Amino acid sequence: MTWVAWRQHRTAVLSSLGVVLLIGLGLVALRLAATSSIRELGLTGCLRDGYFDPGCPAGAQSVLEDRFSSLLSWLPQFLIVLPVLLGVLVGGPLVAREFEQRTQLFTLTQSVGRARWWAVEAAVVGMPVTVALLTLGLVVGWAREPLYVLSPTRLESGWFETTGLVMGGYFLLAFCAAALLGLVLRNTVGAIALGVVAYLVLVPALSMLRPHVLDTTVVSAAPGTVMTDTYVPAGSRVLDVGYRSAAGEPVSPRYDQCGEPFNPATCAEEQGAVSERAEFIPPSHYWPLQLIETGLAIALAAVALLLGLLQVRRRVI
């Protein structure tokens, strides 16, 4: 049964692995280009805690930004769609195409149980691509590491979904959802379309939960000083920043009433602010959140597989 499933779906699996490999090679090239530029510009040992040290060579920051900022702005936008595209394009036709071509009848008359048929089909196709995307997420994080000073924290939306482990979890979720829809609808196009819709509902919901899963950190300091390394570590994801009155109430300064020379903190103090408050997710939460979100995606994928198992046992094939 495993060999039959591989013969049926090897083109989809190998194509997906080829896409992941090409992207991985591109990321290796990015890492090499970044480290080479940093050495060329004399920035080695000059980048500290995600910032350009004041002792960095004059003009080097601008040159590095010109070379890589544009790439770093669109790279996560490109990578973030990869799990869903591969997931639905591989998962949608997994069994739907067999129903369209009636080839499932041949398989199920060869002493192969329905549960085994469903499980083997999903495992043979889903496992290798899931492992590939888990690896790719780690490669993305490794490739952008030298350019940390030019890109937002890994906790920001976009980079969080494309580094670490969640790419593999997202693929598995999209794959299993599309496979389940293909089993129910018995139509490849419908399974792919509704798989995308399901993904666009579930994944943003997981992202919205992210700031509430672990305790955030809240700090207060004098107006104009809270957004510094002293209070908010480099690599944090800032959720909220605002001024507070002596009673702890939010203060929204009217900047059009500020005097000259303009200073936002001074203006806020003149209008009743006595402190500035910041709420953020510290960088130490990155890996715990990665594990939690990946686990949730895998759990939802397992639910889809279980529903598929119930479907193949009860429905006329």
mmCIF file of C-alpha atoms in Angstrom:
data_model
loop_
_atom_site.group_PDB
_atom_site.id
_atom_site.type_symbol
_atom_site.label_atom_id
_atom_site.label_comp_id
_atom_site.label_asym_id
_atom_site.label_seq_id
_atom_site.Cartn_x
_atom_site.Cartn_y
_atom_site.Cartn_z
ATOM 1 C CA MET A 1 0.000 0.000 0.000
ATOM 2 C CA THR A 2 2.825 2.386 0.820
ATOM 3 C CA TRP A 3 4.470 1.758 -2.535
ATOM 4 C CA VAL A 4 1.175 2.278 -4.374
ATOM 5 C CA ALA A 5 0.584 5.577 -2.554
ATOM 6 C CA TRP A 6 4.114 6.702 -3.375
ATOM 7 C CA ARG A 7 3.693 5.849 -7.053
ATOM 8 C CA GLN A 8 0.448 7.819 -7.166
ATOM 9 C CA HIS A 9 1.705 10.944 -5.432
ATOM 10 C CA ARG A 10 5.465 11.015 -5.949
ATOM 11 C CA THR A 11 5.246 13.846 -8.500
ATOM 12 C CA ALA A 12 3.466 16.100 -5.996
ATOM 13 C CA VAL A 13 5.860 15.176 -3.187
ATOM 14 C CA LEU A 14 9.027 15.589 -5.240
ATOM 15 C CA SER A 15 7.797 18.866 -6.743
ATOM 16 C CA SER A 16 7.085 20.250 -3.269
ATOM 17 C CA LEU A 17 10.468 19.132 -1.977
ATOM 18 C CA GLY A 18 12.107 20.697 -5.024
ATOM 19 C CA VAL A 19 10.445 24.049 -4.342
ATOM 20 C CA VAL A 20 11.556 23.945 -0.706
ATOM 21 C CA LEU A 21 15.105 23.012 -1.737
ATOM 22 C CA LEU A 22 15.358 25.901 -4.208
ATOM 23 C CA ILE A 23 14.145 28.373 -1.596
ATOM 24 C CA GLY A 24 16.590 26.914 0.915
ATOM 25 C CA LEU A 25 19.485 27.384 -1.496
ATOM 26 C CA GLY A 26 18.402 30.982 -2.042
ATOM 27 C CA LEU A 27 18.434 31.544 1.718
ATOM 28 C CA VAL A 28 21.936 30.095 1.996
ATOM 29 C CA ALA A 29 23.014 32.557 -0.703
ATOM 30 C CA LEU A 30 21.396 35.379 1.303
ATOM 31 C CA ARG A 31 23.317 34.403 4.425
ATOM 32 C CA LEU A 32 26.613 34.279 2.534
ATOM 33 C CA ALA A 33 25.951 37.641 0.854
ATOM 34 C CA ALA A 34 25.020 39.240 4.181
ATOM 35 C CA THR A 35 28.098 38.037 6.045
ATOM 36 C CA SER A 36 30.308 39.063 3.123
ATOM 37 C CA SER A 37 28.812 42.575 3.075
ATOM 38 C CA ILE A 38 29.209 42.956 6.829
ATOM 39 C CA ARG A 39 32.896 42.074 6.582
ATOM 40 C CA GLU A 40 33.377 44.335 3.549
ATOM 41 C CA LEU A 41 31.782 47.313 5.320
ATOM 42 C CA GLY A 42 33.782 46.798 8.501
ATOM 43 C CA LEU A 43 30.710 45.992 10.593
ATOM 44 C CA THR A 44 32.011 42.749 12.079
ATOM 45 C CA GLY A 45 31.804 43.074 15.850
ATOM 46 C CA CYS A 46 30.111 46.442 15.472
ATOM 47 C CA LEU A 47 26.493 45.263 15.522
ATOM 48 C CA ARG A 48 25.343 44.993 19.124
ATOM 49 C CA ASP A 49 22.053 43.696 20.520
ATOM 50 C CA GLY A 50 20.179 44.363 17.304
ATOM 51 C CA TYR A 51 21.497 47.904 16.861
ATOM 52 C CA PHE A 52 24.311 49.678 15.033
ATOM 53 C CA ASP A 53 26.929 50.636 17.595
ATOM 54 C CA PRO A 54 27.867 54.359 17.523
ATOM 55 C CA GLY A 55 31.395 53.267 16.646
ATOM 56 C CA CYS A 56 30.339 51.688 13.337
ATOM 57 C CA PRO A 57 32.003 53.102 10.188
ATOM 58 C CA ALA A 58 30.209 56.183 8.867
ATOM 59 C CA GLY A 59 27.840 55.407 6.019
ATOM 60 C CA ALA A 60 28.069 51.625 6.452
ATOM 61 C CA GLN A 61 24.536 51.406 7.830
ATOM 62 C CA SER A 62 23.067 53.143 4.774
ATOM 63 C CA VAL A 63 24.955 50.874 2.387
ATOM 64 C CA LEU A 64 23.782 47.737 4.207
ATOM 65 C CA GLU A 65 20.204 49.009 4.194
ATOM 66 C CA ASP A 66 20.364 49.778 0.469
ATOM 67 C CA ARG A 67 21.539 46.236 -0.257
ATOM 68 C CA PHE A 68 19.153 44.226 1.889
ATOM 69 C CA SER A 69 16.226 46.237 3.307
ATOM 70 C CA SER A 70 14.000 45.770 0.267
ATOM 71 C CA LEU A 71 14.629 42.022 0.217
ATOM 72 C CA LEU A 72 13.889 41.683 3.925
ATOM 73 C CA SER A 73 10.606 43.571 3.520
ATOM 74 C CA TRP A 74 9.109 41.213 0.932
ATOM 75 C CA LEU A 75 10.779 37.932 1.922
ATOM 76 C CA PRO A 76 8.400 37.088 4.807
ATOM 77 C CA GLN A 77 5.410 38.103 2.674
ATOM 78 C CA PHE A 78 6.504 35.553 0.083
ATOM 79 C CA LEU A 79 7.353 32.796 2.545
ATOM 80 C CA ILE A 80 4.169 33.147 4.577
ATOM 81 C CA VAL A 81 2.016 31.874 1.690
ATOM 82 C CA LEU A 82 4.234 28.854 1.022
ATOM 83 C CA PRO A 83 2.725 26.478 3.634
ATOM 84 C CA VAL A 84 -0.853 27.080 2.517
ATOM 85 C CA LEU A 85 -0.042 26.855 -1.186
ATOM 86 C CA LEU A 86 1.841 23.589 -0.831
ATOM 87 C CA GLY A 87 -0.661 22.285 1.699
ATOM 88 C CA VAL A 88 -3.784 22.740 -0.404
ATOM 89 C CA LEU A 89 -2.144 21.888 -3.730
ATOM 90 C CA VAL A 90 -0.831 18.605 -2.324
ATOM 91 C CA GLY A 91 -3.652 17.824 0.112
ATOM 92 C CA GLY A 92 -6.618 18.787 -2.057
ATOM 93 C CA PRO A 93 -6.015 16.153 -4.752
ATOM 94 C CA LEU A 94 -4.797 13.515 -2.244
ATOM 95 C CA VAL A 95 -7.995 11.439 -2.333
ATOM 96 C CA ALA A 96 -10.301 13.734 -4.312
ATOM 97 C CA ARG A 97 -8.510 12.839 -7.528
ATOM 98 C CA GLU A 98 -8.888 9.144 -6.756
ATOM 99 C CA PHE A 99 -12.639 9.622 -6.455
ATOM 100 C CA GLU A 100 -12.718 11.613 -9.685
ATOM 101 C CA GLN A 101 -10.822 8.849 -11.500
ATOM 102 C CA ARG A 102 -12.448 6.003 -9.495
ATOM 103 C CA THR A 103 -9.025 4.496 -8.709
ATOM 104 C CA GLN A 104 -9.898 4.112 -5.022
ATOM 105 C CA LEU A 105 -12.077 1.129 -5.966
ATOM 106 C CA PHE A 106 -9.030 -0.792 -7.175
ATOM 107 C CA THR A 107 -7.080 -0.066 -4.000
ATOM 108 C CA LEU A 108 -9.912 -0.968 -1.636
ATOM 109 C CA THR A 109 -10.540 -4.294 -3.352
ATOM 110 C CA GLN A 110 -6.942 -5.427 -2.705
ATOM 111 C CA SER A 111 -7.534 -6.396 0.945
ATOM 112 C CA VAL A 112 -6.630 -2.875 2.065
ATOM 113 C CA GLY A 113 -8.806 -1.514 4.852
ATOM 114 C CA ARG A 114 -10.333 1.934 4.561
ATOM 115 C CA ALA A 115 -8.573 3.259 7.656
ATOM 116 C CA ARG A 116 -5.208 2.034 6.420
ATOM 117 C CA TRP A 117 -5.827 3.519 2.973
ATOM 118 C CA TRP A 118 -6.569 6.951 4.471
ATOM 119 C CA ALA A 119 -3.662 6.846 6.935
ATOM 120 C CA VAL A 120 -1.056 5.682 4.417
ATOM 121 C CA GLU A 121 -2.128 8.223 1.794
ATOM 122 C CA ALA A 122 -1.804 11.054 4.319
ATOM 123 C CA ALA A 123 1.488 9.842 5.805
ATOM 124 C CA VAL A 124 3.321 9.106 2.556
ATOM 125 C CA VAL A 125 2.570 12.566 1.174
ATOM 126 C CA GLY A 126 2.331 14.718 4.286
ATOM 127 C CA MET A 127 5.307 13.610 6.363
ATOM 128 C CA PRO A 128 8.212 14.377 3.998
ATOM 129 C CA VAL A 129 6.904 17.836 3.083
ATOM 130 C CA THR A 130 6.184 18.639 6.739
ATOM 131 C CA VAL A 131 9.769 17.754 7.684
ATOM 132 C CA ALA A 132 11.059 19.830 4.766
ATOM 133 C CA LEU A 133 9.123 22.907 5.877
ATOM 134 C CA LEU A 134 10.146 22.461 9.505
ATOM 135 C CA THR A 135 13.735 22.526 8.275
ATOM 136 C CA LEU A 136 13.097 25.494 5.990
ATOM 137 C CA GLY A 137 11.773 27.567 8.889
ATOM 138 C CA LEU A 138 15.017 26.994 10.780
ATOM 139 C CA VAL A 139 17.015 27.915 7.674
ATOM 140 C CA VAL A 140 15.043 31.171 7.318
ATOM 141 C CA GLY A 141 15.939 32.150 10.881
ATOM 142 C CA TRP A 142 19.584 31.257 10.297
ATOM 143 C CA ALA A 143 19.740 33.190 7.002
ATOM 144 C CA ARG A 144 18.335 36.437 8.423
ATOM 145 C CA GLU A 145 20.447 36.318 11.589
ATOM 146 C CA PRO A 146 23.327 38.514 10.289
ATOM 147 C CA LEU A 147 20.775 41.131 9.155
ATOM 148 C CA TYR A 148 18.932 41.239 12.453
ATOM 149 C CA VAL A 149 19.568 44.985 12.717
ATOM 150 C CA LEU A 150 17.618 45.632 9.500
ATOM 151 C CA SER A 151 14.562 43.475 10.144
ATOM 152 C CA PRO A 152 11.975 43.513 12.916
ATOM 153 C CA THR A 153 12.079 41.145 15.837
ATOM 154 C CA ARG A 154 11.340 37.480 15.148
ATOM 155 C CA LEU A 155 8.196 37.923 17.250
ATOM 156 C CA GLU A 156 6.640 40.333 14.761
ATOM 157 C CA SER A 157 3.933 39.025 12.475
ATOM 158 C CA GLY A 158 5.503 37.865 9.230
ATOM 159 C CA TRP A 159 8.833 36.757 10.625
ATOM 160 C CA PHE A 160 7.286 34.697 13.420
ATOM 161 C CA GLU A 161 5.264 32.640 10.928
ATOM 162 C CA THR A 162 8.231 32.052 8.621
ATOM 163 C CA THR A 163 11.008 31.228 11.090
ATOM 164 C CA GLY A 164 11.308 28.463 13.624
ATOM 165 C CA LEU A 165 8.941 25.498 13.494
ATOM 166 C CA VAL A 166 5.534 26.933 12.663
ATOM 167 C CA MET A 167 5.923 26.670 8.885
ATOM 168 C CA GLY A 168 5.823 22.892 9.221
ATOM 169 C CA GLY A 169 2.801 23.066 11.503
ATOM 170 C CA TYR A 170 0.969 25.410 9.152
ATOM 171 C CA PHE A 171 1.665 23.168 6.166
ATOM 172 C CA LEU A 172 0.371 20.114 8.001
ATOM 173 C CA LEU A 173 -2.789 21.981 8.986
ATOM 174 C CA ALA A 174 -3.452 23.163 5.423
ATOM 175 C CA PHE A 175 -2.637 19.719 4.022
ATOM 176 C CA CYS A 176 -4.931 17.803 6.385
ATOM 177 C CA ALA A 177 -7.772 20.311 6.035
ATOM 178 C CA ALA A 178 -7.587 20.151 2.232
ATOM 179 C CA ALA A 179 -7.360 16.344 2.281
ATOM 180 C CA LEU A 180 -10.453 16.139 4.507
ATOM 181 C CA LEU A 181 -12.355 18.491 2.215
ATOM 182 C CA GLY A 182 -11.297 16.418 -0.780
ATOM 183 C CA LEU A 183 -12.636 13.324 0.943
ATOM 184 C CA VAL A 184 -15.960 15.006 1.714
ATOM 185 C CA LEU A 185 -16.450 16.887 -1.560
ATOM 186 C CA ARG A 186 -14.753 14.343 -3.849
ATOM 187 C CA ASN A 187 -13.723 17.290 -5.993
ATOM 188 C CA THR A 188 -10.144 18.549 -6.299
ATOM 189 C CA VAL A 189 -10.894 22.180 -7.183
ATOM 190 C CA GLY A 190 -13.466 22.523 -4.415
ATOM 191 C CA ALA A 191 -11.100 20.985 -1.874
ATOM 192 C CA ILE A 192 -8.297 23.384 -2.823
ATOM 193 C CA ALA A 193 -10.565 26.449 -2.724
ATOM 194 C CA LEU A 194 -12.201 25.611 0.597
ATOM 195 C CA GLY A 195 -8.835 24.521 1.997
ATOM 196 C CA VAL A 196 -7.508 28.028 1.411
ATOM 197 C CA VAL A 197 -10.598 29.493 3.101
ATOM 198 C CA ALA A 198 -10.219 27.188 6.113
ATOM 199 C CA TYR A 199 -6.537 28.106 6.421
ATOM 200 C CA LEU A 200 -7.307 31.828 6.228
ATOM 201 C CA VAL A 201 -9.735 31.410 9.108
ATOM 202 C CA LEU A 202 -7.686 29.166 11.381
ATOM 203 C CA VAL A 203 -4.183 30.637 11.104
ATOM 204 C CA PRO A 204 -5.137 34.291 11.784
ATOM 205 C CA ALA A 205 -7.069 33.003 14.800
ATOM 206 C CA LEU A 206 -3.894 31.357 16.092
ATOM 207 C CA SER A 207 -1.976 34.596 15.472
ATOM 208 C CA MET A 208 -4.544 36.589 17.448
ATOM 209 C CA LEU A 209 -4.083 34.243 20.402
ATOM 210 C CA ARG A 210 -0.301 34.705 20.412
ATOM 211 C CA PRO A 211 -0.083 37.820 22.659
ATOM 212 C CA HIS A 212 -2.392 36.154 25.206
ATOM 213 C CA VAL A 213 -0.777 32.731 25.530
ATOM 214 C CA LEU A 214 2.066 33.748 27.842
ATOM 215 C CA ASP A 215 2.302 36.627 30.285
ATOM 216 C CA THR A 216 3.475 39.868 28.709
ATOM 217 C CA THR A 217 5.869 42.299 30.385
ATOM 218 C CA VAL A 218 4.765 45.804 31.394
ATOM 219 C CA VAL A 219 7.255 48.538 32.299
ATOM 220 C CA SER A 220 6.856 52.198 33.220
ATOM 221 C CA ALA A 221 9.411 54.988 33.122
ATOM 222 C CA ALA A 222 9.686 58.734 32.701
ATOM 223 C CA PRO A 223 8.055 60.037 29.504
ATOM 224 C CA GLY A 224 10.336 59.616 26.513
ATOM 225 C CA THR A 225 12.603 56.994 28.095
ATOM 226 C CA VAL A 226 10.654 53.720 28.141
ATOM 227 C CA MET A 227 11.443 52.692 24.551
ATOM 228 C CA THR A 228 15.118 52.075 25.233
ATOM 229 C CA ASP A 229 17.165 48.918 25.790
ATOM 230 C CA THR A 230 17.112 49.634 29.512
ATOM 231 C CA TYR A 231 13.395 48.876 29.731
ATOM 232 C CA VAL A 232 12.445 47.053 26.492
ATOM 233 C CA PRO A 233 15.075 44.492 25.411
ATOM 234 C CA ALA A 234 16.084 44.331 21.766
ATOM 235 C CA GLY A 235 14.044 41.701 19.941
ATOM 236 C CA SER A 236 10.857 42.324 21.922
ATOM 237 C CA ARG A 237 7.476 42.677 20.249
ATOM 238 C CA VAL A 238 5.911 45.877 21.546
ATOM 239 C CA LEU A 239 2.137 45.562 21.930
ATOM 240 C CA ASP A 240 1.304 48.949 23.387
ATOM 241 C CA VAL A 241 3.058 52.191 24.324
ATOM 242 C CA GLY A 242 1.346 55.133 25.924
ATOM 243 C CA TYR A 243 1.538 57.929 28.467
ATOM 244 C CA ARG A 244 -0.111 57.693 31.896
ATOM 245 C CA SER A 245 -1.318 60.281 34.382
ATOM 246 C CA ALA A 246 -0.593 60.247 38.117
ATOM 247 C CA ALA A 247 -3.831 58.271 38.560
ATOM 248 C CA GLY A 248 -2.681 55.689 36.027
ATOM 249 C CA GLU A 249 -5.148 56.807 33.364
ATOM 250 C CA PRO A 250 -4.114 56.957 29.678
ATOM 251 C CA VAL A 251 -3.053 60.387 28.416
ATOM 252 C CA SER A 252 -3.433 61.209 24.710
ATOM 253 C CA PRO A 253 -1.432 64.405 24.103
ATOM 254 C CA ARG A 254 -2.758 67.063 21.730
ATOM 255 C CA TYR A 255 0.423 67.621 19.760
ATOM 256 C CA ASP A 256 -1.095 70.575 17.928
ATOM 257 C CA GLN A 257 -1.001 72.418 21.255
ATOM 258 C CA CYS A 258 2.701 71.758 21.829
ATOM 259 C CA GLY A 259 5.173 74.576 21.973
ATOM 260 C CA GLU A 260 8.481 74.992 20.164
ATOM 261 C CA PRO A 261 10.931 73.338 19.970
ATOM 262 C CA PHE A 262 8.670 70.305 19.643
ATOM 263 C CA ASN A 263 9.356 67.439 22.031
ATOM 264 C CA PRO A 264 6.672 64.723 22.342
ATOM 265 C CA ALA A 265 7.639 63.724 25.887
ATOM 266 C CA THR A 266 7.736 67.322 27.148
ATOM 267 C CA CYS A 267 4.418 68.010 25.450
ATOM 268 C CA ALA A 268 2.864 64.965 27.131
ATOM 269 C CA GLU A 269 4.159 66.074 30.539
ATOM 270 C CA GLU A 270 2.643 69.520 30.039
ATOM 271 C CA GLN A 271 -0.715 67.817 29.472
ATOM 272 C CA GLY A 272 -0.643 65.670 32.601
ATOM 273 C CA ALA A 273 1.545 62.669 31.768
ATOM 274 C CA VAL A 274 3.875 61.563 34.547
ATOM 275 C CA SER A 275 5.047 58.255 33.072
ATOM 276 C CA GLU A 276 5.232 56.245 29.887
ATOM 277 C CA ARG A 277 4.054 52.625 29.876
ATOM 278 C CA ALA A 278 5.073 49.862 27.463
ATOM 279 C CA GLU A 279 3.653 46.363 27.177
ATOM 280 C CA PHE A 280 5.694 43.846 25.197
ATOM 281 C CA ILE A 281 6.435 40.197 24.544
ATOM 282 C CA PRO A 282 10.063 39.587 25.589
ATOM 283 C CA PRO A 283 12.421 37.797 23.179
ATOM 284 C CA SER A 284 12.694 34.869 25.610
ATOM 285 C CA HIS A 285 9.108 33.927 24.684
ATOM 286 C CA TYR A 286 9.969 33.235 21.045
ATOM 287 C CA TRP A 287 10.659 29.495 21.297
ATOM 288 C CA PRO A 288 7.905 28.716 23.831
ATOM 289 C CA LEU A 289 5.410 30.469 21.544
ATOM 290 C CA GLN A 290 6.802 28.616 18.524
ATOM 291 C CA LEU A 291 6.300 25.277 20.258
ATOM 292 C CA ILE A 292 2.812 26.174 21.470
ATOM 293 C CA GLU A 293 1.590 27.468 18.108
ATOM 294 C CA THR A 294 3.125 24.562 16.204
ATOM 295 C CA GLY A 295 1.510 22.172 18.667
ATOM 296 C CA LEU A 296 -1.895 23.799 18.179
ATOM 297 C CA ALA A 297 -1.554 23.565 14.391
ATOM 298 C CA ILE A 298 -0.589 19.891 14.641
ATOM 299 C CA ALA A 299 -3.516 19.234 16.992
ATOM 300 C CA LEU A 300 -5.962 20.812 14.521
ATOM 301 C CA ALA A 301 -4.400 18.755 11.726
ATOM 302 C CA ALA A 302 -4.897 15.620 13.833
ATOM 303 C CA VAL A 303 -8.564 16.519 14.293
ATOM 304 C CA ALA A 304 -8.928 16.814 10.513
ATOM 305 C CA LEU A 305 -7.316 13.389 10.054
ATOM 306 C CA LEU A 306 -9.609 11.871 12.677
ATOM 307 C CA LEU A 307 -12.679 13.353 10.989
ATOM 308 C CA GLY A 308 -11.428 11.910 7.719
ATOM 309 C CA LEU A 309 -11.046 8.496 9.335
ATOM 310 C CA LEU A 310 -14.643 8.619 10.563
ATOM 311 C CA GLN A 311 -15.741 9.698 7.096
ATOM 312 C CA VAL A 312 -14.075 6.812 5.244
ATOM 313 C CA ARG A 313 -15.473 4.269 7.698
ATOM 314 C CA ARG A 314 -19.066 5.453 7.499
ATOM 315 C CA ARG A 315 -19.498 6.746 3.975
ATOM 316 C CA VAL A 316 -20.053 4.630 0.898
ATOM 317 C CA ILE A 317 -16.805 4.614 -1.079
#
